[in-house]
mmCIF file of C-alpha atoms and ligand atoms in Angstrom:
data_model
loop_
_atom_site.group_PDB
_atom_site.id
_atom_site.type_symbol
_atom_site.label_atom_id
_atom_site.label_comp_id
_atom_site.label_asym_id
_atom_site.label_seq_id
_atom_site.Cartn_x
_atom_site.Cartn_y
_atom_site.Cartn_z
ATOM 1 C CA MET A 231 -22.821 35.749 -66.802
ATOM 2 C CA GLU A 232 -22.676 39.233 -65.652
ATOM 3 C CA LYS A 233 -25.908 41.121 -65.895
ATOM 4 C CA THR A 234 -26.248 45.108 -66.021
ATOM 5 C CA LEU A 235 -28.792 47.506 -65.581
ATOM 6 C CA VAL A 236 -29.238 49.995 -68.867
ATOM 7 C CA LEU A 237 -31.660 52.929 -68.664
ATOM 8 C CA VAL A 238 -32.366 55.249 -71.959
ATOM 9 C CA LYS A 239 -32.863 58.497 -69.586
ATOM 10 C CA PRO A 240 -35.734 60.701 -70.317
ATOM 11 C CA ASP A 241 -33.745 62.825 -72.891
ATOM 12 C CA GLY A 242 -32.547 59.572 -74.975
ATOM 13 C CA VAL A 243 -36.800 58.754 -74.388
ATOM 14 C CA GLN A 244 -37.721 61.793 -75.669
ATOM 15 C CA ARG A 245 -35.167 62.112 -78.352
ATOM 16 C CA GLY A 246 -36.202 58.851 -79.672
ATOM 17 C CA LEU A 247 -33.135 57.337 -79.041
ATOM 18 C CA ILE A 248 -34.445 53.944 -77.466
ATOM 19 C CA GLY A 249 -33.857 52.089 -80.450
ATOM 20 C CA GLU A 250 -30.262 53.403 -81.285
ATOM 21 C CA VAL A 251 -29.215 52.447 -77.707
ATOM 22 C CA ILE A 252 -30.848 49.111 -78.241
ATOM 23 C CA ALA A 253 -29.295 48.421 -81.654
ATOM 24 C CA ARG A 254 -26.278 49.092 -80.647
ATOM 25 C CA LEU A 255 -26.193 46.561 -77.207
ATOM 26 C CA GLU A 256 -27.582 43.942 -79.524
ATOM 27 C CA ARG A 257 -25.039 44.829 -82.471
ATOM 28 C CA ARG A 258 -22.058 44.416 -79.624
ATOM 29 C CA GLY A 259 -23.762 40.646 -78.976
ATOM 30 C CA LEU A 260 -25.011 41.635 -75.418
ATOM 31 C CA ARG A 261 -28.141 39.304 -74.850
ATOM 32 C CA LEU A 262 -31.704 41.544 -73.362
ATOM 33 C CA VAL A 263 -32.763 39.653 -70.863
ATOM 34 C CA GLY A 264 -35.309 42.104 -69.214
ATOM 35 C CA ALA A 265 -36.848 45.602 -70.285
ATOM 36 C CA LYS A 266 -39.822 48.325 -69.453
ATOM 37 C CA PHE A 267 -41.099 51.694 -70.021
ATOM 38 C CA ILE A 268 -41.684 53.288 -66.871
ATOM 39 C CA GLN A 269 -42.324 56.504 -65.431
ATOM 40 C CA VAL A 270 -39.634 56.379 -62.492
ATOM 41 C CA SER A 271 -41.067 57.648 -59.154
ATOM 42 C CA ARG A 272 -39.507 60.097 -56.503
ATOM 43 C CA GLU A 273 -38.571 57.293 -54.436
ATOM 44 C CA LEU A 274 -36.921 54.870 -57.060
ATOM 45 C CA ALA A 275 -34.659 57.650 -58.322
ATOM 46 C CA GLU A 276 -33.567 58.637 -54.802
ATOM 47 C CA THR A 277 -32.691 54.850 -54.143
ATOM 48 C CA HIS A 278 -30.884 54.262 -57.165
ATOM 49 C CA TYR A 279 -29.088 57.417 -56.857
ATOM 50 C CA ALA A 280 -28.054 57.525 -53.046
ATOM 51 C CA ILE A 281 -24.559 57.243 -53.651
ATOM 52 C CA HIS A 282 -25.064 60.817 -55.086
ATOM 53 C CA LYS A 283 -26.777 62.317 -52.399
ATOM 54 C CA GLY A 284 -25.168 65.750 -51.319
ATOM 55 C CA LYS A 285 -23.550 66.351 -54.421
ATOM 56 C CA PRO A 286 -24.249 69.910 -56.257
ATOM 57 C CA PHE A 287 -25.815 68.082 -58.954
ATOM 58 C CA TYR A 288 -27.830 65.595 -56.952
ATOM 59 C CA GLU A 289 -31.439 67.276 -57.283
ATOM 60 C CA GLY A 290 -30.739 68.217 -61.084
ATOM 61 C CA LEU A 291 -30.094 64.633 -61.157
ATOM 62 C CA ILE A 292 -33.421 63.385 -59.436
ATOM 63 C CA ASN A 293 -35.481 65.836 -61.432
ATOM 64 C CA TYR A 294 -33.927 64.738 -64.639
ATOM 65 C CA ILE A 295 -34.752 60.727 -63.962
ATOM 66 C CA ILE A 296 -38.204 61.666 -63.432
ATOM 67 C CA SER A 297 -38.939 64.116 -65.561
ATOM 68 C CA ALA A 298 -40.192 61.910 -68.477
ATOM 69 C CA PRO A 299 -40.644 57.880 -68.661
ATOM 70 C CA VAL A 300 -37.316 55.776 -68.720
ATOM 71 C CA MET A 301 -36.417 52.789 -70.611
ATOM 72 C CA ALA A 302 -35.301 50.489 -68.162
ATOM 73 C CA MET A 303 -33.333 47.611 -69.527
ATOM 74 C CA VAL A 304 -31.255 44.216 -68.207
ATOM 75 C CA TRP A 305 -28.685 42.877 -70.633
ATOM 76 C CA GLU A 306 -26.025 40.268 -70.014
ATOM 77 C CA GLY A 307 -22.703 38.737 -71.503
ATOM 78 C CA PRO A 308 -19.466 37.882 -70.725
ATOM 79 C CA ARG A 309 -17.937 40.932 -68.929
ATOM 80 C CA ALA A 310 -21.417 42.940 -69.623
ATOM 81 C CA ILE A 311 -20.981 45.508 -66.945
ATOM 82 C CA ALA A 312 -17.450 46.617 -68.730
ATOM 83 C CA ALA A 313 -18.826 46.469 -72.182
ATOM 84 C CA VAL A 314 -21.533 48.366 -71.615
ATOM 85 C CA ARG A 315 -19.979 51.092 -69.776
ATOM 86 C CA GLN A 316 -17.429 51.564 -72.976
ATOM 87 C CA THR A 317 -19.949 51.229 -75.355
ATOM 88 C CA MET A 318 -21.754 54.428 -73.504
ATOM 89 C CA GLY A 319 -18.749 56.097 -73.108
ATOM 90 C CA ALA A 320 -17.223 58.549 -70.270
ATOM 91 C CA THR A 321 -19.875 59.918 -68.097
ATOM 92 C CA ARG A 322 -18.914 63.634 -69.680
ATOM 93 C CA PRO A 323 -19.656 63.394 -73.329
ATOM 94 C CA TRP A 324 -16.910 65.874 -74.056
ATOM 95 C CA GLU A 325 -14.586 63.394 -72.599
ATOM 96 C CA ALA A 326 -16.436 60.349 -74.399
ATOM 97 C CA ALA A 327 -14.496 58.360 -77.404
ATOM 98 C CA PRO A 328 -15.888 58.910 -80.910
ATOM 99 C CA GLY A 329 -18.081 56.072 -81.825
ATOM 100 C CA THR A 330 -19.661 55.778 -78.287
ATOM 101 C CA ILE A 331 -23.359 56.811 -77.425
ATOM 102 C CA ARG A 332 -22.204 59.656 -75.383
ATOM 103 C CA HIS A 333 -20.207 61.168 -77.841
ATOM 104 C CA ASP A 334 -22.081 60.639 -80.868
ATOM 105 C CA PHE A 335 -25.317 61.667 -79.373
ATOM 106 C CA ALA A 336 -24.599 64.263 -76.423
ATOM 107 C CA LEU A 337 -22.769 67.306 -75.344
ATOM 108 C CA GLU A 338 -23.617 67.354 -71.602
ATOM 109 C CA VAL A 339 -22.741 65.712 -68.644
ATOM 110 C CA GLY A 340 -26.593 66.671 -66.998
ATOM 111 C CA ARG A 341 -28.390 65.300 -70.389
ATOM 112 C CA ASN A 342 -25.869 61.999 -71.057
ATOM 113 C CA LEU A 343 -28.736 60.019 -72.349
ATOM 114 C CA THR A 344 -28.053 56.637 -70.389
ATOM 115 C CA HIS A 345 -26.986 54.720 -67.550
ATOM 116 C CA ALA A 346 -25.198 51.770 -66.971
ATOM 117 C CA SER A 347 -24.211 49.795 -63.710
ATOM 118 C CA ASP A 348 -20.472 50.272 -62.842
ATOM 119 C CA SER A 349 -19.855 47.268 -60.993
ATOM 120 C CA VAL A 350 -20.871 43.552 -60.640
ATOM 121 C CA GLU A 351 -21.812 44.249 -57.413
ATOM 122 C CA ASN A 352 -23.795 47.718 -58.266
ATOM 123 C CA GLY A 353 -25.184 45.371 -61.619
ATOM 124 C CA GLU A 354 -26.711 42.888 -59.220
ATOM 125 C CA ALA A 355 -28.268 45.331 -56.820
ATOM 126 C CA GLU A 356 -29.071 47.717 -59.487
ATOM 127 C CA VAL A 357 -31.081 44.772 -61.404
ATOM 128 C CA ALA A 358 -32.922 43.549 -58.186
ATOM 129 C CA LEU A 359 -34.047 47.014 -57.397
ATOM 130 C CA TRP A 360 -35.593 48.118 -60.903
ATOM 131 C CA PHE A 361 -36.479 44.276 -61.945
ATOM 132 C CA LYS A 362 -38.851 41.211 -60.000
ATOM 133 C CA SER A 363 -36.816 38.075 -60.794
ATOM 134 C CA GLU A 364 -40.176 37.062 -62.773
ATOM 135 C CA GLU A 365 -39.514 40.266 -64.944
ATOM 136 C CA LEU A 366 -36.111 38.774 -66.191
ATOM 137 C CA VAL A 367 -36.062 36.264 -69.338
ATOM 138 C CA SER A 368 -33.629 33.533 -68.803
ATOM 139 C CA TRP A 369 -33.283 32.319 -72.472
ATOM 140 C CA ALA A 370 -30.642 30.843 -75.298
ATOM 141 C CA ARG A 371 -29.989 32.914 -77.858
ATOM 142 C CA ALA A 372 -29.779 30.873 -81.643
ATOM 143 C CA THR A 373 -26.641 33.154 -82.278
ATOM 144 C CA ASP A 374 -25.085 32.592 -78.543
ATOM 145 C CA GLN A 375 -22.430 30.071 -79.788
ATOM 146 C CA TRP A 376 -21.138 32.408 -82.494
ATOM 147 C CA ILE A 377 -20.994 35.203 -79.691
ATOM 148 C CA PHE A 378 -20.257 33.581 -76.439
ATOM 149 C CA GLU A 379 -16.597 31.741 -76.576
HETATM 150 P P1 IDP B 78 -22.286 57.775 -64.613
HETATM 151 O O1 IDP B 78 -23.727 57.838 -65.244
HETATM 152 O O2 IDP B 78 -21.480 57.641 -65.955
HETATM 153 O O3 IDP B 78 -21.979 55.970 -63.996
HETATM 154 P P2 IDP B 78 -22.018 59.143 -62.362
HETATM 155 O O4 IDP B 78 -21.101 59.544 -61.915
HETATM 156 O O5 IDP B 78 -22.916 57.566 -61.384
HETATM 157 O O6 IDP B 78 -21.893 58.428 -64.021
HETATM 158 O O7 IDP B 78 -23.256 59.934 -62.264
HETATM 159 C C1 IDP B 78 -24.569 59.537 -62.152
HETATM 160 C C2 IDP B 78 -25.089 60.297 -63.294
HETATM 161 O O8 IDP B 78 -25.278 61.702 -62.477
HETATM 162 C C3 IDP B 78 -24.439 61.339 -64.586
HETATM 163 O O9 IDP B 78 -24.728 59.819 -65.943
HETATM 164 C C4 IDP B 78 -24.949 62.261 -64.955
HETATM 165 O O10 IDP B 78 -26.343 62.051 -65.745
HETATM 166 C C5 IDP B 78 -24.915 63.179 -63.482
HETATM 167 N N1 IDP B 78 -24.208 64.064 -63.180
HETATM 168 C C6 IDP B 78 -22.565 63.413 -62.937
HETATM 169 N N2 IDP B 78 -21.651 64.312 -62.428
HETATM 170 C C7 IDP B 78 -22.672 65.531 -62.882
HETATM 171 C C8 IDP B 78 -22.586 66.676 -62.697
HETATM 172 O O11 IDP B 78 -21.255 67.170 -62.528
HETATM 173 N N3 IDP B 78 -23.508 67.876 -63.385
HETATM 174 C C9 IDP B 78 -24.739 67.059 -63.573
HETATM 175 N N4 IDP B 78 -24.811 65.834 -63.537
HETATM 176 C C10 IDP B 78 -23.812 64.981 -63.177
HETATM 177 MG MG1 MG B 79 -23.027 55.625 -62.058
#
């Protein structure tokens, strides 16, 4: 089963949208396996966003992600990476499809509310970066048989 790292970034936390994001992922059928509310260190932010180092928006991105607490979560399900990216919407909110989180709640790329892993490989690396294995819960949900084929 694929796992993906999901962050409700500081703007989502400040705007009271943690519950909205969780509700949409739950409703989609994804299964929560880990969650923690944390203040991100600059070191973790820089490791997480290392791929963007050198880009014009990099410094702003790091300062954004450490500016207030984030809700970090791991969700799993069949094709969870693609499913969560789809529910989040495109990186640039003005390009995000109606009905997606970024379309429905955001206007600016630097205030786009959420992070979600973009590949199975990155999902595994990001989950390992943000969570210790003992912080992840392996569980069977009562509704699994009605959601997972
Ligand atoms: P993603 O979050 O949809 O995976 P990435 O391209 O990986 O998008 O970029 C990481 C984050 O960096 C974005 O979510 C957004 O917050 C920020 N970002 C990306 N491009 C820009 C930009 O052009 N200006 C400002 N911030 C940006
Ligand atoms: Mg990305």
